[in-house]
Amino acid sequence: MERTLSLIKPDAVGRQQIGAVINVLEQGGLRLVGAKLLRLSRAQAEGFYAVHRERPFFGALCTFMCSGPIVALVLEGPNAIQRNRELMGPTDPAKAPAGTLRQLFGTSIERNAVHGSDGPDTARTEIAYFFSASELNGLA
Ligand code: ATP
Ligand code: MG
């Protein structure tokens, strides 16, 4: 059993696709153990994507990520990290296979609808960025 962090980005939230995204994740075999709707400050967006600080798209990415509310989810299941990334598809929606979240809901390489942790260490760090232990499993 494994946990991963998913974010529904401001583009998909703004288009009222929260339920549709969660449906794909749940039908894909992942269980929600944490969920919250929030709006990132600039500093929070920059902190979350700090690994991309030197990339040319960093400024635009942070502007996009704090342009409206997002939904943060903690997903649980066997191989949840890999499974979530399969359900998301690749970064660029134009290259995403049919039925993946980014093919269904993404509109550009930046506005690609969802984020997913890319490994066990980032999953742990990213879950802790948004959730305390007492907010998971419906315990809060
Ligand atoms: P995420 O980390 O959001 O799950 P990812 O792991 O597929 O996506 P990363 O390489 O980590 O992709 O990039 C983080 C985010 O930065 C992407 O999801 C996308 O929103 C944005 N991004 C990545 N590459 C580009 C690019 N070339 N131009 C604009 N935005 C980009
Ligand atoms: Mg990434």
mmCIF file of C-alpha atoms and ligand atoms in Angstrom:
data_model
loop_
_atom_site.group_PDB
_atom_site.id
_atom_site.type_symbol
_atom_site.label_atom_id
_atom_site.label_comp_id
_atom_site.label_asym_id
_atom_site.label_seq_id
_atom_site.Cartn_x
_atom_site.Cartn_y
_atom_site.Cartn_z
ATOM 1 C CA MET A 1 0.000 0.000 0.000
ATOM 2 C CA GLU A 2 1.318 3.439 -0.968
ATOM 3 C CA ARG A 3 0.215 7.075 -0.832
ATOM 4 C CA THR A 4 0.692 9.916 -3.283
ATOM 5 C CA LEU A 5 -0.288 13.575 -3.621
ATOM 6 C CA SER A 6 -2.533 14.734 -6.452
ATOM 7 C CA LEU A 7 -3.390 18.353 -7.224
ATOM 8 C CA ILE A 8 -6.304 19.366 -9.417
ATOM 9 C CA LYS A 9 -4.881 22.563 -10.911
ATOM 10 C CA PRO A 10 -6.708 25.926 -11.298
ATOM 11 C CA ASP A 11 -7.627 25.258 -14.956
ATOM 12 C CA ALA A 12 -9.621 22.099 -14.162
ATOM 13 C CA VAL A 13 -11.139 23.538 -10.960
ATOM 14 C CA GLY A 14 -12.217 26.654 -12.888
ATOM 15 C CA ARG A 15 -13.904 24.503 -15.522
ATOM 16 C CA GLN A 16 -15.850 22.575 -12.852
ATOM 17 C CA GLN A 17 -14.031 19.328 -13.549
ATOM 18 C CA ILE A 18 -13.247 18.376 -9.922
ATOM 19 C CA GLY A 19 -15.828 15.597 -9.832
ATOM 20 C CA ALA A 20 -14.824 14.250 -13.242
ATOM 21 C CA VAL A 21 -11.138 14.099 -12.223
ATOM 22 C CA ILE A 22 -11.921 12.365 -8.925
ATOM 23 C CA ASN A 23 -14.136 9.905 -10.795
ATOM 24 C CA VAL A 24 -11.226 8.842 -13.031
ATOM 25 C CA LEU A 25 -8.949 8.448 -9.998
ATOM 26 C CA GLU A 26 -11.482 6.407 -8.010
ATOM 27 C CA GLN A 27 -12.501 4.257 -10.969
ATOM 28 C CA GLY A 28 -8.779 3.781 -11.625
ATOM 29 C CA GLY A 29 -8.406 2.007 -8.292
ATOM 30 C CA LEU A 30 -7.179 4.801 -6.012
ATOM 31 C CA ARG A 31 -8.846 5.655 -2.693
ATOM 32 C CA LEU A 32 -9.119 9.207 -1.337
ATOM 33 C CA VAL A 33 -7.722 9.488 2.175
ATOM 34 C CA GLY A 34 -7.351 13.305 2.202
ATOM 35 C CA ALA A 35 -8.953 16.213 0.331
ATOM 36 C CA LYS A 36 -9.049 20.017 0.537
ATOM 37 C CA LEU A 37 -9.920 22.995 -1.675
ATOM 38 C CA LEU A 38 -7.509 25.895 -1.256
ATOM 39 C CA ARG A 39 -5.843 28.779 -3.049
ATOM 40 C CA LEU A 40 -2.050 28.892 -3.023
ATOM 41 C CA SER A 41 -0.198 32.085 -2.214
ATOM 42 C CA ARG A 42 2.661 32.981 -4.554
ATOM 43 C CA ALA A 43 5.130 31.862 -1.868
ATOM 44 C CA GLN A 44 3.353 28.512 -1.447
ATOM 45 C CA ALA A 45 3.373 27.889 -5.220
ATOM 46 C CA GLU A 46 7.078 28.779 -5.431
ATOM 47 C CA GLY A 47 7.841 26.505 -2.490
ATOM 48 C CA PHE A 48 5.899 23.611 -3.933
ATOM 49 C CA TYR A 49 7.656 23.839 -7.313
ATOM 50 C CA ALA A 50 11.061 24.886 -5.886
ATOM 51 C CA VAL A 51 12.758 22.020 -7.766
ATOM 52 C CA HIS A 52 11.879 23.848 -11.024
ATOM 53 C CA ARG A 53 13.198 27.243 -9.786
ATOM 54 C CA GLU A 54 15.824 27.515 -12.568
ATOM 55 C CA ARG A 55 13.519 26.434 -15.409
ATOM 56 C CA PRO A 56 12.347 29.087 -17.908
ATOM 57 C CA PHE A 57 8.681 28.249 -17.227
ATOM 58 C CA PHE A 58 8.940 28.621 -13.419
ATOM 59 C CA GLY A 59 7.488 32.144 -13.139
ATOM 60 C CA ALA A 60 4.536 31.433 -15.434
ATOM 61 C CA LEU A 61 3.904 28.095 -13.707
ATOM 62 C CA CYS A 62 3.701 29.774 -10.277
ATOM 63 C CA THR A 63 1.432 32.525 -11.641
ATOM 64 C CA PHE A 64 -0.864 29.843 -13.069
ATOM 65 C CA MET A 65 -0.840 27.722 -9.892
ATOM 66 C CA CYS A 66 -1.995 30.624 -7.719
ATOM 67 C CA SER A 67 -4.469 32.034 -10.293
ATOM 68 C CA GLY A 68 -7.423 30.270 -8.658
ATOM 69 C CA PRO A 69 -8.352 27.496 -6.235
ATOM 70 C CA ILE A 70 -6.831 24.033 -6.454
ATOM 71 C CA VAL A 71 -7.861 20.733 -4.895
ATOM 72 C CA ALA A 72 -5.218 18.755 -2.984
ATOM 73 C CA LEU A 73 -5.861 15.027 -2.674
ATOM 74 C CA VAL A 74 -4.052 12.199 -0.941
ATOM 75 C CA LEU A 75 -4.572 8.956 -2.862
ATOM 76 C CA GLU A 76 -3.903 5.483 -1.514
ATOM 77 C CA GLY A 77 -3.574 2.114 -3.229
ATOM 78 C CA PRO A 78 -1.109 -0.504 -4.427
ATOM 79 C CA ASN A 79 1.638 1.351 -6.353
ATOM 80 C CA ALA A 80 -0.393 4.550 -5.957
ATOM 81 C CA ILE A 81 2.419 6.831 -7.210
ATOM 82 C CA GLN A 82 2.873 4.960 -10.491
ATOM 83 C CA ARG A 83 -0.848 4.291 -10.884
ATOM 84 C CA ASN A 84 -1.704 7.986 -10.484
ATOM 85 C CA ARG A 85 0.910 8.947 -13.076
ATOM 86 C CA GLU A 86 -0.540 6.389 -15.521
ATOM 87 C CA LEU A 87 -4.002 7.851 -15.003
ATOM 88 C CA MET A 88 -2.600 11.408 -15.503
ATOM 89 C CA GLY A 89 -0.658 10.761 -18.696
ATOM 90 C CA PRO A 90 2.483 12.658 -19.752
ATOM 91 C CA THR A 91 3.117 16.348 -18.989
ATOM 92 C CA ASP A 92 2.032 17.523 -22.463
ATOM 93 C CA PRO A 93 -1.709 16.883 -23.040
ATOM 94 C CA ALA A 94 -1.067 16.722 -26.804
ATOM 95 C CA LYS A 95 0.989 13.561 -26.180
ATOM 96 C CA ALA A 96 -1.355 12.009 -23.603
ATOM 97 C CA PRO A 97 -3.156 8.742 -24.445
ATOM 98 C CA ALA A 98 -6.949 8.780 -24.777
ATOM 99 C CA GLY A 99 -8.743 8.572 -21.451
ATOM 100 C CA THR A 100 -5.893 9.978 -19.358
ATOM 101 C CA LEU A 101 -6.625 13.002 -17.157
ATOM 102 C CA ARG A 102 -4.352 15.290 -19.128
ATOM 103 C CA GLN A 103 -5.838 14.205 -22.456
ATOM 104 C CA LEU A 104 -9.360 14.685 -21.099
ATOM 105 C CA PHE A 105 -8.861 17.942 -19.181
ATOM 106 C CA GLY A 106 -5.479 19.504 -20.038
ATOM 107 C CA THR A 107 -5.181 22.261 -22.650
ATOM 108 C CA SER A 108 -1.415 22.974 -22.800
ATOM 109 C CA ILE A 109 1.889 21.748 -21.358
ATOM 110 C CA GLU A 110 1.448 24.309 -18.561
ATOM 111 C CA ARG A 111 -2.320 24.049 -18.090
ATOM 112 C CA ASN A 112 -2.345 20.294 -17.788
ATOM 113 C CA ALA A 113 -5.122 19.861 -15.198
ATOM 114 C CA VAL A 114 -3.335 17.741 -12.590
ATOM 115 C CA HIS A 115 -0.127 17.212 -10.659
ATOM 116 C CA GLY A 116 1.092 13.914 -9.244
ATOM 117 C CA SER A 117 4.076 13.081 -7.045
ATOM 118 C CA ASP A 118 6.885 11.423 -9.016
ATOM 119 C CA GLY A 119 8.446 9.141 -6.369
ATOM 120 C CA PRO A 120 8.247 7.969 -2.744
ATOM 121 C CA ASP A 121 10.349 10.830 -1.349
ATOM 122 C CA THR A 122 8.450 13.569 -3.187
ATOM 123 C CA ALA A 123 5.140 11.909 -2.256
ATOM 124 C CA ARG A 124 6.042 12.083 1.434
ATOM 125 C CA THR A 125 7.233 15.704 1.204
ATOM 126 C CA GLU A 126 4.308 16.853 -0.940
ATOM 127 C CA ILE A 127 1.668 15.191 1.262
ATOM 128 C CA ALA A 128 3.206 16.933 4.284
ATOM 129 C CA TYR A 129 3.157 20.251 2.355
ATOM 130 C CA PHE A 130 -0.661 20.193 2.432
ATOM 131 C CA PHE A 131 -1.804 17.785 5.152
ATOM 132 C CA SER A 132 -1.109 16.981 8.780
ATOM 133 C CA ALA A 133 -1.426 13.322 9.814
ATOM 134 C CA SER A 134 -4.654 14.127 11.645
ATOM 135 C CA GLU A 135 -6.257 15.354 8.396
ATOM 136 C CA LEU A 136 -5.941 11.978 6.628
ATOM 137 C CA ASN A 137 -8.317 9.015 6.645
ATOM 138 C CA GLY A 138 -11.251 11.231 7.595
ATOM 139 C CA LEU A 139 -9.893 11.630 11.118
ATOM 140 C CA ALA A 140 -9.882 15.439 11.301
HETATM 141 P P1 ATP B 1 3.616 17.688 -12.253
HETATM 142 O O1 ATP B 1 4.905 17.872 -11.502
HETATM 143 O O2 ATP B 1 2.743 18.917 -12.265
HETATM 144 O O3 ATP B 1 2.887 16.450 -11.861
HETATM 145 P P2 ATP B 1 5.099 16.591 -14.415
HETATM 146 O O4 ATP B 1 5.854 15.837 -13.379
HETATM 147 O O5 ATP B 1 4.508 15.817 -15.553
HETATM 148 O O6 ATP B 1 3.950 17.438 -13.787
HETATM 149 P P3 ATP B 1 7.247 18.503 -14.416
HETATM 150 O O7 ATP B 1 8.394 18.336 -15.348
HETATM 151 O O8 ATP B 1 7.433 18.151 -12.980
HETATM 152 O O9 ATP B 1 5.998 17.717 -15.042
HETATM 153 O O10 ATP B 1 6.749 20.010 -14.527
HETATM 154 C C1 ATP B 1 5.902 20.556 -13.538
HETATM 155 C C2 ATP B 1 4.835 21.372 -14.210
HETATM 156 O O11 ATP B 1 5.442 22.466 -14.859
HETATM 157 C C3 ATP B 1 4.062 20.659 -15.312
HETATM 158 O O12 ATP B 1 2.997 19.876 -14.846
HETATM 159 C C4 ATP B 1 3.558 21.824 -16.135
HETATM 160 O O13 ATP B 1 2.414 22.436 -15.532
HETATM 161 C C5 ATP B 1 4.731 22.799 -16.054
HETATM 162 N N1 ATP B 1 5.651 22.630 -17.181
HETATM 163 C C6 ATP B 1 6.522 21.595 -17.383
HETATM 164 N N2 ATP B 1 7.208 21.760 -18.517
HETATM 165 C C7 ATP B 1 6.777 22.928 -19.064
HETATM 166 C C8 ATP B 1 7.091 23.658 -20.246
HETATM 167 N N3 ATP B 1 8.011 23.241 -21.108
HETATM 168 N N4 ATP B 1 6.415 24.826 -20.462
HETATM 169 C C9 ATP B 1 5.495 25.277 -19.590
HETATM 170 N N5 ATP B 1 5.147 24.633 -18.462
HETATM 171 C C10 ATP B 1 5.769 23.480 -18.197
HETATM 172 MG MG MG B 2 6.680 16.775 -11.637
#
